Amino acid sequence: MSELTNKKTIYPILFAISAAHLMNDALQAVIPASYPILREALGLSYTQLGIITFVLFFSSSVMQPFVGMYTDARPSPKLLPIGMGIAGAGMLGLAFSPQYALVLLSVLMVGIASAMYHPEGARIAFLAAGPRRGLAQSIFQVGGNAGSALAPLMTAFIFFPYGQKGAIWFTGVAALGVAIQVWVSRWYRGYLDRMPLRKKEIKVRELDPRKRKQILFAITLVVLIVFARSWYGAGLSNYFVFYLIERFDITVPQSQMYIFLYMGAGIAGTFFGGPLADRFGRKNVILFSVLGAAPFAMLLPIASEVWCYILLFILGLINHSSFSVTVVYVQELVPGKVGTVSGLITGLAFGMGALGAVGLGGLIDLTDLTFVIVATSFLPLLGMMGFLLPSDRKVKTLTETSSV
């Protein structure tokens, strides 16, 4: 099935869906932001924190490809406000959960809400893009990254002074998100009524087996590269604050400023990654975002307080530069599957990164925090797999006569 798109870019919808993306990912970011408080209030181990991360990313990310496949066949505008409402209920539960099991249930609700949002959000950005799909993807993804970047500020200014009950403030964010999503979903429903999905008029020719294998191999490589990128990012976001606190004897709010700088730089990296890919090629930017981060990542564990700020800023810029590029790269490999591709790259691969976060938490408990932080600094070297990716020109030759 193919989707009819507008002939011009609809900026109000793009900014609205980006704002909704910010709120969705901000609610998701509340979970890791609360780790220092939950660890103290409930006496949690690093392994238990890793399990929370796994539940969050499994429910929010691993489920996304399946939601994407469903919505590719049956677009569902109502999923948007319903999902935000579920996230709001999860925030309420997190604020008042007295036990670890109830915390996990609240986290599960937030994750499911995120899985419901992302494939349809990506499709709306695609439909509202008109001829400027690269710009639309940047606007949409920057909203999500900005929401994630709020996590350190939440820890410093909400959870540190107010404790676990600080999560109740975010029910208001969810309520505002529901209002925005209702408006967007009405536009989406009207769009579908005016310009419904239709079958392709031109009969699609099957790819020969050799091309199909090359495409599947390339998709697998991209998923693994995104996994390596997200695994490193998960280790940095979830555990590096504890390393900073132990090594430099700083407070929780002070440690969060380091991570905020990393994530803030990531917003700029995400925005500029698209134009850089247009100029230098998608494969080159993907390689740069992982391998280019490697030397700075390896210097980070031995850096001084001041140099940690500088290195984290550089890492944020580089590591996030391929955030939207990987999505576009796979969209070009698998044309016409917006929801599935969004779920696969921003969902499944990030969920695999959550598996790594669980392993890192367990490894910290078994060994030493410093050892694990140093070991994770070598993860960006896994980006060498990117040399095996087809060039941008090759991708066009693989899909120019038909689609998967």
GROMACS .gro file of C-alpha atoms in nm:
model
  404
    1MET     CA    1   0.000   0.000   0.000
    2SER     CA    2   0.118   0.353  -0.065
    3GLU     CA    3   0.020   0.676   0.101
    4LEU     CA    4  -0.086   0.992  -0.076
    5THR     CA    5   0.088   1.297   0.063
    6ASN     CA    6   0.027   1.671   0.056
    7LYS     CA    7   0.181   1.881  -0.219
    8LYS     CA    8   0.297   2.136   0.037
    9THR     CA    9   0.442   2.117   0.386
   10ILE     CA   10   0.190   2.164   0.669
   11TYR     CA   11   0.401   2.328   0.939
   12PRO     CA   12   0.132   2.363   1.212
   13ILE     CA   13   0.086   1.984   1.213
   14LEU     CA   14   0.462   1.921   1.205
   15PHE     CA   15   0.524   2.151   1.502
   16ALA     CA   16   0.226   2.004   1.688
   17ILE     CA   17   0.341   1.645   1.638
   18SER     CA   18   0.693   1.751   1.736
   19ALA     CA   19   0.556   1.909   2.055
   20ALA     CA   20   0.364   1.588   2.124
   21HIS     CA   21   0.686   1.393   2.061
   22LEU     CA   22   0.862   1.618   2.315
   23MET     CA   23   0.593   1.548   2.576
   24ASN     CA   24   0.584   1.175   2.506
   25ASP     CA   25   0.960   1.137   2.537
   26ALA     CA   26   0.972   1.372   2.836
   27LEU     CA   27   0.729   1.142   3.019
   28GLN     CA   28   0.944   0.847   2.921
   29ALA     CA   29   1.253   1.034   3.042
   30VAL     CA   30   1.094   1.076   3.385
   31ILE     CA   31   1.181   0.710   3.452
   32PRO     CA   32   1.563   0.729   3.432
   33ALA     CA   33   1.548   1.077   3.586
   34SER     CA   34   1.395   0.922   3.898
   35TYR     CA   35   1.666   0.654   3.936
   36PRO     CA   36   1.878   0.830   4.202
   37ILE     CA   37   1.565   0.893   4.411
   38LEU     CA   38   1.413   0.547   4.360
   39ARG     CA   39   1.745   0.384   4.442
   40GLU     CA   40   1.757   0.564   4.776
   41ALA     CA   41   1.384   0.549   4.861
   42LEU     CA   42   1.332   0.181   4.778
   43GLY     CA   43   1.688   0.055   4.833
   44LEU     CA   44   1.728  -0.067   4.474
   45SER     CA   45   2.040  -0.228   4.331
   46TYR     CA   46   2.196  -0.138   3.995
   47THR     CA   47   2.054  -0.464   3.858
   48GLN     CA   48   1.702  -0.359   3.962
   49LEU     CA   49   1.752  -0.022   3.794
   50GLY     CA   50   1.861  -0.208   3.484
   51ILE     CA   51   1.541  -0.416   3.497
   52ILE     CA   52   1.335  -0.097   3.514
   53THR     CA   53   1.520   0.024   3.203
   54PHE     CA   54   1.452  -0.309   3.032
   55VAL     CA   55   1.077  -0.295   3.110
   56LEU     CA   56   1.059   0.062   2.983
   57PHE     CA   57   1.245   0.001   2.659
   58PHE     CA   58   1.095  -0.342   2.593
   59SER     CA   59   0.741  -0.209   2.620
   60SER     CA   60   0.814   0.119   2.441
   61SER     CA   61   1.060   0.001   2.179
   62VAL     CA   62   1.047  -0.371   2.103
   63MET     CA   63   0.670  -0.350   2.057
   64GLN     CA   64   0.697  -0.062   1.810
   65PRO     CA   65   0.763  -0.267   1.492
   66PHE     CA   66   0.447  -0.469   1.559
   67VAL     CA   67   0.244  -0.153   1.621
   68GLY     CA   68   0.397  -0.008   1.303
   69MET     CA   69   0.302  -0.312   1.095
   70TYR     CA   70  -0.054  -0.293   1.229
   71THR     CA   71  -0.092   0.080   1.162
   72ASP     CA   72   0.067   0.052   0.816
   73ALA     CA   73  -0.238  -0.159   0.729
   74ARG     CA   74  -0.488   0.017   0.959
   75PRO     CA   75  -0.398   0.380   1.044
   76SER     CA   76  -0.540   0.456   1.391
   77PRO     CA   77  -0.573   0.826   1.485
   78LYS     CA   78  -0.733   0.740   1.822
   79LEU     CA   79  -0.412   0.572   1.941
   80LEU     CA   80  -0.251   0.914   1.988
   81PRO     CA   81  -0.466   1.067   2.267
   82ILE     CA   82  -0.536   0.725   2.424
   83GLY     CA   83  -0.164   0.656   2.452
   84MET     CA   84  -0.092   0.991   2.616
   85GLY     CA   85  -0.370   0.924   2.866
   86ILE     CA   86  -0.212   0.590   2.957
   87ALA     CA   87   0.123   0.766   3.008
   88GLY     CA   88  -0.044   1.011   3.245
   89ALA     CA   89  -0.182   0.722   3.450
   90GLY     CA   90   0.168   0.575   3.461
   91MET     CA   91   0.304   0.902   3.601
   92LEU     CA   92   0.039   0.898   3.874
   93GLY     CA   93   0.132   0.541   3.961
   94LEU     CA   94   0.504   0.620   3.972
   95ALA     CA   95   0.446   0.908   4.214
   96PHE     CA   96   0.269   0.689   4.470
   97SER     CA   97   0.418   0.340   4.416
   98PRO     CA   98   0.545   0.212   4.753
   99GLN     CA   99   0.689  -0.111   4.612
  100TYR     CA  100   0.926  -0.211   4.335
  101ALA     CA  101   0.662  -0.424   4.159
  102LEU     CA  102   0.423  -0.129   4.137
  103VAL     CA  103   0.702   0.088   4.000
  104LEU     CA  104   0.753  -0.170   3.725
  105LEU     CA  105   0.379  -0.166   3.646
  106SER     CA  106   0.381   0.214   3.618
  107VAL     CA  107   0.688   0.201   3.395
  108LEU     CA  108   0.516  -0.060   3.177
  109MET     CA  109   0.221   0.175   3.123
  110VAL     CA  110   0.451   0.460   3.017
  111GLY     CA  111   0.632   0.227   2.778
  112ILE     CA  112   0.314   0.095   2.616
  113ALA     CA  113   0.193   0.453   2.565
  114SER     CA  114   0.519   0.539   2.388
  115ALA     CA  115   0.488   0.233   2.161
  116MET     CA  116   0.140   0.348   2.063
  117TYR     CA  117   0.265   0.697   1.978
  118HIS     CA  118   0.581   0.664   1.770
  119PRO     CA  119   0.468   0.476   1.454
  120GLU     CA  120   0.160   0.694   1.407
  121GLY     CA  121   0.354   1.008   1.498
  122ALA     CA  122   0.614   0.923   1.232
  123ARG     CA  123   0.338   0.864   0.977
  124ILE     CA  124   0.174   1.201   1.048
  125ALA     CA  125   0.513   1.373   1.005
  126PHE     CA  126   0.548   1.190   0.672
  127LEU     CA  127   0.199   1.289   0.554
  128ALA     CA  128   0.240   1.654   0.656
  129ALA     CA  129   0.590   1.680   0.504
  130GLY     CA  130   0.489   1.745   0.146
  131PRO     CA  131   0.809   1.760  -0.063
  132ARG     CA  132   1.032   1.835   0.242
  133ARG     CA  133   1.056   1.495   0.405
  134GLY     CA  134   1.406   1.548   0.538
  135LEU     CA  135   1.307   1.868   0.715
  136ALA     CA  136   0.989   1.706   0.847
  137GLN     CA  137   1.186   1.414   0.992
  138SER     CA  138   1.426   1.656   1.161
  139ILE     CA  139   1.142   1.858   1.316
  140PHE     CA  140   0.974   1.541   1.441
  141GLN     CA  141   1.291   1.380   1.583
  142VAL     CA  142   1.420   1.699   1.747
  143GLY     CA  143   1.100   1.716   1.950
  144GLY     CA  144   1.165   1.369   2.089
  145ASN     CA  145   1.531   1.438   2.162
  146ALA     CA  146   1.439   1.761   2.340
  147GLY     CA  147   1.198   1.566   2.560
  148SER     CA  148   1.465   1.310   2.646
  149ALA     CA  149   1.713   1.588   2.723
  150LEU     CA  150   1.487   1.714   3.001
  151ALA     CA  151   1.563   1.409   3.217
  152PRO     CA  152   1.867   1.558   3.398
  153LEU     CA  153   1.675   1.879   3.471
  154MET     CA  154   1.389   1.671   3.611
  155THR     CA  155   1.629   1.498   3.848
  156ALA     CA  156   1.795   1.823   3.958
  157PHE     CA  157   1.488   2.044   3.999
  158ILE     CA  158   1.197   1.805   4.062
  159PHE     CA  159   1.298   1.465   4.198
  160PHE     CA  160   1.591   1.585   4.409
  161PRO     CA  161   1.386   1.845   4.605
  162TYR     CA  162   1.043   1.671   4.597
  163GLY     CA  163   1.135   1.302   4.593
  164GLN     CA  164   0.933   1.027   4.428
  165LYS     CA  165   0.608   1.224   4.449
  166GLY     CA  166   0.758   1.480   4.213
  167ALA     CA  167   0.633   1.255   3.930
  168ILE     CA  168   0.281   1.384   3.991
  169TRP     CA  169   0.379   1.713   3.823
  170PHE     CA  170   0.402   1.529   3.493
  171THR     CA  171   0.035   1.433   3.491
  172GLY     CA  172  -0.018   1.794   3.382
  173VAL     CA  173   0.223   1.742   3.092
  174ALA     CA  174   0.025   1.433   2.993
  175ALA     CA  175  -0.304   1.629   3.006
  176LEU     CA  176  -0.161   1.897   2.774
  177GLY     CA  177  -0.031   1.620   2.549
  178VAL     CA  178  -0.377   1.464   2.527
  179ALA     CA  179  -0.523   1.800   2.415
  180ILE     CA  180  -0.260   1.838   2.141
  181GLN     CA  181  -0.304   1.478   2.030
  182VAL     CA  182  -0.682   1.517   2.004
  183TRP     CA  183  -0.630   1.813   1.768
  184VAL     CA  184  -0.369   1.629   1.562
  185SER     CA  185  -0.577   1.311   1.545
  186ARG     CA  186  -0.874   1.511   1.412
  187TRP     CA  187  -0.654   1.646   1.131
  188TYR     CA  188  -0.523   1.294   1.071
  189ARG     CA  189  -0.875   1.150   1.051
  190GLY     CA  190  -0.982   1.425   0.813
  191TYR     CA  191  -0.674   1.364   0.601
  192LEU     CA  192  -0.749   0.992   0.578
  193ASP     CA  193  -1.108   1.066   0.481
  194ARG     CA  194  -0.998   1.307   0.206
  195MET     CA  195  -0.697   1.113   0.081
  196PRO     CA  196  -0.744   0.747   0.177
  197LEU     CA  197  -0.480   0.480   0.140
  198ARG     CA  198  -0.501   0.305  -0.192
  199LYS     CA  199  -0.333   0.014  -0.359
  200LYS     CA  200  -0.057   0.087  -0.606
  201GLU     CA  201  -0.183   0.107  -0.960
  202ILE     CA  202   0.145  -0.025  -1.099
  203LYS     CA  203   0.209  -0.389  -1.037
  204VAL     CA  204   0.512  -0.431  -0.813
  205ARG     CA  205   0.777  -0.665  -0.946
  206GLU     CA  206   0.941  -0.900  -0.705
  207LEU     CA  207   1.304  -0.836  -0.616
  208ASP     CA  208   1.542  -1.104  -0.727
  209PRO     CA  209   1.674  -1.314  -0.436
  210ARG     CA  210   2.021  -1.155  -0.449
  211LYS     CA  211   1.885  -0.801  -0.407
  212ARG     CA  212   1.648  -0.911  -0.133
  213LYS     CA  213   1.937  -1.065   0.063
  214GLN     CA  214   2.143  -0.748   0.022
  215ILE     CA  215   1.857  -0.533   0.152
  216LEU     CA  216   1.792  -0.759   0.451
  217PHE     CA  217   2.165  -0.768   0.527
  218ALA     CA  218   2.183  -0.386   0.517
  219ILE     CA  219   1.879  -0.350   0.744
  220THR     CA  220   2.032  -0.594   0.992
  221LEU     CA  221   2.356  -0.395   0.995
  222VAL     CA  222   2.172  -0.068   1.059
  223VAL     CA  223   1.978  -0.226   1.347
  224LEU     CA  224   2.305  -0.350   1.501
  225ILE     CA  225   2.471  -0.010   1.458
  226VAL     CA  226   2.175   0.167   1.620
  227PHE     CA  227   2.193  -0.095   1.897
  228ALA     CA  228   2.560  -0.013   1.960
  229ARG     CA  229   2.482   0.359   1.960
  230SER     CA  230   2.185   0.323   2.196
  231TRP     CA  231   2.368   0.077   2.422
  232TYR     CA  232   2.646   0.330   2.473
  233GLY     CA  233   2.392   0.609   2.521
  234ALA     CA  234   2.195   0.402   2.775
  235GLY     CA  235   2.511   0.336   2.976
  236LEU     CA  236   2.602   0.704   2.967
  237SER     CA  237   2.254   0.831   3.058
  238ASN     CA  238   2.176   0.576   3.330
  239TYR     CA  239   2.507   0.506   3.505
  240PHE     CA  240   2.760   0.778   3.423
  241VAL     CA  241   2.597   1.012   3.678
  242PHE     CA  242   2.688   0.766   3.955
  243TYR     CA  243   3.045   0.756   3.825
  244LEU     CA  244   3.064   1.136   3.834
  245ILE     CA  245   2.923   1.149   4.187
  246GLU     CA  246   3.174   0.889   4.313
  247ARG     CA  247   3.478   1.024   4.130
  248PHE     CA  248   3.436   1.399   4.180
  249ASP     CA  249   3.227   1.395   4.501
  250ILE     CA  250   2.956   1.614   4.350
  251THR     CA  251   2.583   1.638   4.426
  252VAL     CA  252   2.303   1.473   4.226
  253PRO     CA  253   2.190   1.806   4.069
  254GLN     CA  254   2.550   1.886   3.970
  255SER     CA  255   2.595   1.545   3.806
  256GLN     CA  256   2.274   1.590   3.606
  257MET     CA  257   2.410   1.903   3.437
  258TYR     CA  258   2.672   1.688   3.265
  259ILE     CA  259   2.408   1.460   3.116
  260PHE     CA  260   2.187   1.754   3.023
  261LEU     CA  261   2.478   1.901   2.827
  262TYR     CA  262   2.524   1.568   2.645
  263MET     CA  263   2.156   1.544   2.557
  264GLY     CA  264   2.129   1.911   2.469
  265ALA     CA  265   2.417   1.875   2.224
  266GLY     CA  266   2.234   1.569   2.091
  267ILE     CA  267   1.940   1.787   1.988
  268ALA     CA  268   2.172   1.997   1.769
  269GLY     CA  269   2.337   1.681   1.636
  270THR     CA  270   2.000   1.536   1.538
  271PHE     CA  271   1.892   1.855   1.362
  272PHE     CA  272   2.211   1.900   1.160
  273GLY     CA  273   2.259   1.529   1.084
  274GLY     CA  274   2.000   1.539   0.805
  275PRO     CA  275   2.155   1.827   0.607
  276LEU     CA  276   2.501   1.671   0.655
  277ALA     CA  277   2.369   1.344   0.513
  278ASP     CA  278   2.227   1.529   0.211
  279ARG     CA  279   2.569   1.679   0.147
  280PHE     CA  280   2.806   1.396   0.236
  281GLY     CA  281   2.586   1.087   0.207
  282ARG     CA  282   2.378   0.889   0.457
  283LYS     CA  283   2.628   0.605   0.494
  284ASN     CA  284   2.911   0.849   0.568
  285VAL     CA  285   2.712   1.025   0.841
  286ILE     CA  286   2.615   0.690   0.997
  287LEU     CA  287   2.981   0.588   1.007
  288PHE     CA  288   3.089   0.924   1.146
  289SER     CA  289   2.826   0.922   1.422
  290VAL     CA  290   2.956   0.597   1.569
  291LEU     CA  291   3.326   0.577   1.482
  292GLY     CA  292   3.372   0.953   1.518
  293ALA     CA  293   3.255   0.927   1.877
  294ALA     CA  294   3.502   0.648   1.964
  295PRO     CA  295   3.813   0.852   2.057
  296PHE     CA  296   3.613   1.096   2.269
  297ALA     CA  297   3.427   0.811   2.439
  298MET     CA  298   3.754   0.644   2.535
  299LEU     CA  299   3.892   0.970   2.678
  300LEU     CA  300   3.582   1.044   2.885
  301PRO     CA  301   3.644   0.805   3.183
  302ILE     CA  302   3.988   0.958   3.250
  303ALA     CA  303   3.895   1.323   3.189
  304SER     CA  304   3.886   1.598   3.452
  305GLU     CA  305   3.563   1.766   3.561
  306VAL     CA  306   3.602   2.046   3.305
  307TRP     CA  307   3.703   1.812   3.022
  308CYS     CA  308   3.403   1.589   3.097
  309TYR     CA  309   3.180   1.883   3.002
  310ILE     CA  310   3.367   1.937   2.675
  311LEU     CA  311   3.381   1.569   2.581
  312LEU     CA  312   3.015   1.510   2.662
  313PHE     CA  313   2.918   1.805   2.441
  314ILE     CA  314   3.123   1.665   2.151
  315LEU     CA  315   2.985   1.314   2.208
  316GLY     CA  316   2.628   1.446   2.208
  317LEU     CA  317   2.679   1.620   1.875
  318ILE     CA  318   2.846   1.325   1.706
  319ASN     CA  319   2.654   1.035   1.858
  320HIS     CA  320   2.314   1.182   1.768
  321SER     CA  321   2.402   1.304   1.420
  322SER     CA  322   2.271   0.984   1.261
  323PHE     CA  323   1.953   0.968   1.471
  324SER     CA  324   1.721   1.063   1.187
  325VAL     CA  325   1.960   0.954   0.912
  326THR     CA  326   1.932   0.584   1.002
  327VAL     CA  327   1.553   0.609   0.975
  328VAL     CA  328   1.568   0.772   0.631
  329TYR     CA  329   1.834   0.522   0.515
  330VAL     CA  330   1.606   0.226   0.594
  331GLN     CA  331   1.298   0.406   0.459
  332GLU     CA  332   1.479   0.420   0.126
  333LEU     CA  333   1.561   0.050   0.153
  334VAL     CA  334   1.197  -0.034   0.233
  335PRO     CA  335   0.977   0.230   0.064
  336GLY     CA  336   0.613   0.257   0.165
  337LYS     CA  337   0.650   0.113   0.518
  338VAL     CA  338   0.673   0.426   0.733
  339GLY     CA  339   0.528   0.278   1.053
  340THR     CA  340   0.724  -0.046   1.033
  341VAL     CA  341   1.054   0.131   0.964
  342SER     CA  342   0.997   0.380   1.246
  343GLY     CA  343   0.919   0.095   1.484
  344LEU     CA  344   1.218  -0.105   1.369
  345ILE     CA  345   1.485   0.166   1.395
  346THR     CA  346   1.358   0.394   1.673
  347GLY     CA  347   1.191   0.102   1.848
  348LEU     CA  348   1.348  -0.243   1.821
  349ALA     CA  349   1.708  -0.124   1.800
  350PHE     CA  350   1.661   0.100   2.104
  351GLY     CA  351   1.498  -0.189   2.286
  352MET     CA  352   1.807  -0.395   2.218
  353GLY     CA  353   2.002  -0.112   2.378
  354ALA     CA  354   1.786  -0.159   2.688
  355LEU     CA  355   1.898  -0.521   2.705
  356GLY     CA  356   2.251  -0.387   2.718
  357ALA     CA  357   2.151  -0.151   3.001
  358VAL     CA  358   2.028  -0.448   3.206
  359GLY     CA  359   2.358  -0.625   3.145
  360LEU     CA  360   2.555  -0.316   3.245
  361GLY     CA  361   2.362  -0.282   3.570
  362GLY     CA  362   2.427  -0.645   3.658
  363LEU     CA  363   2.792  -0.613   3.564
  364ILE     CA  364   2.831  -0.309   3.791
  365ASP     CA  365   2.689  -0.508   4.083
  366LEU     CA  366   2.923  -0.800   4.009
  367THR     CA  367   3.239  -0.599   3.940
  368ASP     CA  368   3.295  -0.227   3.974
  369LEU     CA  369   3.130   0.090   3.844
  370THR     CA  370   3.458   0.232   3.711
  371PHE     CA  371   3.541  -0.090   3.527
  372VAL     CA  372   3.204  -0.092   3.347
  373ILE     CA  373   3.223   0.278   3.254
  374VAL     CA  374   3.566   0.223   3.101
  375ALA     CA  375   3.451  -0.093   2.920
  376THR     CA  376   3.149   0.080   2.764
  377SER     CA  377   3.374   0.351   2.622
  378PHE     CA  378   3.482   0.098   2.357
  379LEU     CA  379   3.125   0.029   2.236
  380PRO     CA  380   3.137   0.292   1.956
  381LEU     CA  381   3.407   0.082   1.787
  382LEU     CA  382   3.130  -0.162   1.694
  383GLY     CA  383   3.036   0.099   1.436
  384MET     CA  384   3.303  -0.050   1.210
  385MET     CA  385   3.019  -0.272   1.086
  386GLY     CA  386   2.903   0.034   0.894
  387PHE     CA  387   3.178  -0.012   0.637
  388LEU     CA  388   2.976  -0.310   0.510
  389LEU     CA  389   2.666  -0.098   0.440
  390PRO     CA  390   2.571  -0.035   0.075
  391SER     CA  391   2.654   0.313  -0.047
  392ASP     CA  392   2.371   0.562  -0.105
  393ARG     CA  393   2.399   0.503  -0.479
  394LYS     CA  394   2.381   0.127  -0.427
  395VAL     CA  395   2.067   0.165  -0.216
  396LYS     CA  396   1.898   0.340  -0.509
  397THR     CA  397   1.994   0.061  -0.749
  398LEU     CA  398   1.859  -0.200  -0.509
  399THR     CA  399   1.512  -0.042  -0.492
  400GLU     CA  400   1.470   0.154  -0.814
  401THR     CA  401   1.261  -0.109  -0.995
  402SER     CA  402   1.055  -0.246  -0.708
  403SER     CA  403   1.000  -0.247  -0.333
  404VAL     CA  404   1.025  -0.512  -0.064
   0.00000   0.00000   0.00000
